[in-house]
């Protein structure tokens, strides 16, 4: 005997934390998904598979690098290439900007990264928090310390 099957067509709440499993009393439960590995959640509620990887360039990487996606919206996405002391911003395999950073090779994979809209925040225990901001166009980017206003 099988269980009850429920059809879901709205995933706008995204991937839910395991602690919310079976929490039908929470409104996010009805529009969330348990796992969305390699999926993109569409703004209108559906899901689609994340596109595969593409070859960016033929040049040899001579140093350590960490790749991080930067998705501004569904039409504008970038590849952030974190290298020792710099960040390259690529769009469709073309270098858009290079920003100077304080991060050493040994620190690259210890950096916590989060992105929302046009800003990506970088946090590492050895450095003050920094932000990478898309400043209105594909080629205009800025990398700076975050200024906290305590007033």
Short mmCIF file of C-alpha atoms in Angstrom, two decimals:
data_model
loop_
_atom_site.label_atom_id
_atom_site.label_comp_id
_atom_site.label_asym_id
_atom_site.label_seq_id
_atom_site.Cartn_x
_atom_site.Cartn_y
_atom_site.Cartn_z
CA UNK A 1 0.00 0.00 0.00
CA UNK A 2 1.37 3.40 -0.95
CA UNK A 3 1.23 6.68 0.87
CA UNK A 4 -0.61 9.81 -0.09
CA UNK A 5 0.92 11.73 -2.99
CA UNK A 6 0.65 15.51 -3.14
CA UNK A 7 1.29 17.56 -6.26
CA UNK A 8 3.32 20.74 -5.69
CA UNK A 9 3.64 23.41 -8.35
CA UNK A 10 5.00 26.32 -6.31
CA UNK A 11 8.53 26.34 -4.90
CA UNK A 12 8.95 30.09 -4.30
CA UNK A 13 10.00 29.50 -0.67
CA UNK A 14 13.08 27.65 -1.91
CA UNK A 15 14.87 24.83 -0.16
CA UNK A 16 13.63 24.37 3.39
CA UNK A 17 15.82 23.57 6.38
CA UNK A 18 15.59 19.96 7.61
CA UNK A 19 14.05 21.25 10.87
CA UNK A 20 10.96 22.30 8.89
CA UNK A 21 10.26 18.78 7.61
CA UNK A 22 6.56 17.99 8.11
CA UNK A 23 5.83 21.44 9.62
CA UNK A 24 2.57 21.77 7.72
CA UNK A 25 1.48 24.54 10.10
CA UNK A 26 4.04 26.93 8.57
CA UNK A 27 2.99 28.70 5.37
CA UNK A 28 6.46 28.26 3.80
CA UNK A 29 5.99 24.48 3.94
CA UNK A 30 3.39 24.50 1.15
CA UNK A 31 5.66 26.44 -1.23
CA UNK A 32 9.03 24.92 -0.29
CA UNK A 33 11.05 21.90 -1.32
CA UNK A 34 13.13 19.50 0.79
CA UNK A 35 16.11 19.43 -1.59
CA UNK A 36 16.83 21.52 -4.69
CA UNK A 37 20.30 20.31 -5.61
CA UNK A 38 21.44 21.68 -8.99
CA UNK A 39 18.08 23.40 -9.47
CA UNK A 40 17.13 27.03 -10.09
CA UNK A 41 13.94 28.18 -8.43
CA UNK A 42 12.00 30.33 -10.88
CA UNK A 43 10.37 33.54 -9.66
CA UNK A 44 6.96 32.30 -10.82
CA UNK A 45 7.17 29.15 -8.68
CA UNK A 46 8.59 26.38 -10.85
CA UNK A 47 11.99 24.67 -10.90
CA UNK A 48 14.48 24.09 -13.68
CA UNK A 49 17.80 22.31 -13.83
CA UNK A 50 20.89 24.41 -13.34
CA UNK A 51 22.83 24.69 -16.58
CA UNK A 52 26.02 22.68 -16.86
CA UNK A 53 29.54 23.99 -16.71
CA UNK A 54 31.20 25.71 -19.65
CA UNK A 55 34.83 26.14 -20.55
CA UNK A 56 35.78 29.72 -19.71
CA UNK A 57 39.21 30.09 -21.23
CA UNK A 58 42.22 28.16 -22.54
CA UNK A 59 44.72 29.96 -20.32
CA UNK A 60 46.45 27.95 -17.64
CA UNK A 61 45.68 28.77 -14.04
CA UNK A 62 49.03 29.15 -12.32
CA UNK A 63 47.64 29.75 -8.84
CA UNK A 64 44.88 28.50 -6.60
CA UNK A 65 41.41 29.73 -7.49
CA UNK A 66 37.91 29.40 -6.11
CA UNK A 67 34.87 29.80 -8.36
CA UNK A 68 31.70 31.39 -6.97
CA UNK A 69 28.51 32.18 -8.92
CA UNK A 70 27.08 35.72 -8.79
CA UNK A 71 23.49 35.72 -10.05
CA UNK A 72 22.12 39.27 -10.31
CA UNK A 73 18.90 38.15 -12.02
CA UNK A 74 17.78 35.44 -14.43
CA UNK A 75 19.39 37.19 -17.41
CA UNK A 76 22.56 38.50 -15.76
CA UNK A 77 24.90 36.06 -14.08
CA UNK A 78 28.63 36.23 -13.50
CA UNK A 79 31.47 33.97 -12.43
CA UNK A 80 33.57 35.25 -9.55
CA UNK A 81 37.10 33.82 -9.67
CA UNK A 82 38.69 34.29 -6.27
CA UNK A 83 42.49 34.14 -6.46
CA UNK A 84 45.18 35.16 -4.00
CA UNK A 85 44.98 38.96 -3.58
CA UNK A 86 42.41 39.47 -6.38
CA UNK A 87 38.96 38.70 -7.71
CA UNK A 88 38.13 38.41 -11.41
CA UNK A 89 34.55 38.97 -12.55
CA UNK A 90 33.63 37.13 -15.77
CA UNK A 91 30.44 37.20 -17.82
CA UNK A 92 30.02 34.68 -20.62
CA UNK A 93 33.74 33.88 -20.37
CA UNK A 94 34.84 37.50 -20.81
CA UNK A 95 36.74 39.35 -18.08
CA UNK A 96 34.65 42.30 -16.89
CA UNK A 97 36.64 43.52 -13.88
CA UNK A 98 39.53 42.66 -11.57
CA UNK A 99 39.37 43.77 -7.96
CA UNK A 100 42.20 43.76 -5.40
CA UNK A 101 41.55 41.75 -2.21
CA UNK A 102 43.50 40.98 0.99
CA UNK A 103 42.90 37.21 0.82
CA UNK A 104 45.88 34.88 0.65
CA UNK A 105 45.91 31.51 -1.10
CA UNK A 106 45.58 29.62 2.21
CA UNK A 107 42.45 31.65 3.07
CA UNK A 108 40.45 31.24 -0.16
CA UNK A 109 38.37 28.25 0.93
CA UNK A 110 37.78 29.59 4.45
CA UNK A 111 35.96 32.70 3.21
CA UNK A 112 32.22 32.69 3.86
CA UNK A 113 30.34 34.19 0.90
CA UNK A 114 26.72 35.28 0.56
CA UNK A 115 25.09 37.24 -2.24
CA UNK A 116 21.84 39.14 -2.63
CA UNK A 117 20.87 41.30 -5.61
CA UNK A 118 23.95 43.35 -6.60
CA UNK A 119 26.07 42.75 -3.48
CA UNK A 120 28.25 39.82 -2.40
CA UNK A 121 29.60 39.81 1.16
CA UNK A 122 32.88 38.14 2.11
CA UNK A 123 33.70 37.17 5.71
CA UNK A 124 36.97 35.71 6.97
CA UNK A 125 38.25 35.60 10.53
CA UNK A 126 41.55 37.30 9.59
CA UNK A 127 39.96 40.30 7.83
CA UNK A 128 37.15 42.81 8.33
CA UNK A 129 34.01 42.00 6.30
CA UNK A 130 34.18 43.12 2.65
CA UNK A 131 31.63 43.53 -0.12
CA UNK A 132 31.76 43.15 -3.86
CA UNK A 133 29.15 45.30 -5.56
CA UNK A 134 27.92 45.40 -9.13
CA UNK A 135 27.66 49.13 -9.75
CA UNK A 136 25.13 49.46 -12.54
CA UNK A 137 26.80 47.66 -15.45
CA UNK A 138 28.72 44.50 -16.35
CA UNK A 139 32.08 46.29 -16.15
CA UNK A 140 31.50 48.52 -13.10
CA UNK A 141 32.35 46.68 -9.87
CA UNK A 142 33.71 47.74 -6.50
CA UNK A 143 35.33 45.84 -3.65
CA UNK A 144 35.47 47.60 -0.28
CA UNK A 145 35.19 47.19 3.46
CA UNK A 146 31.70 47.21 4.90
CA UNK A 147 31.01 50.34 6.93
CA UNK A 148 28.81 49.72 9.94
CA UNK A 149 26.69 52.59 11.25
CA UNK A 150 26.14 52.12 14.97
CA UNK A 151 24.02 55.25 15.50
#
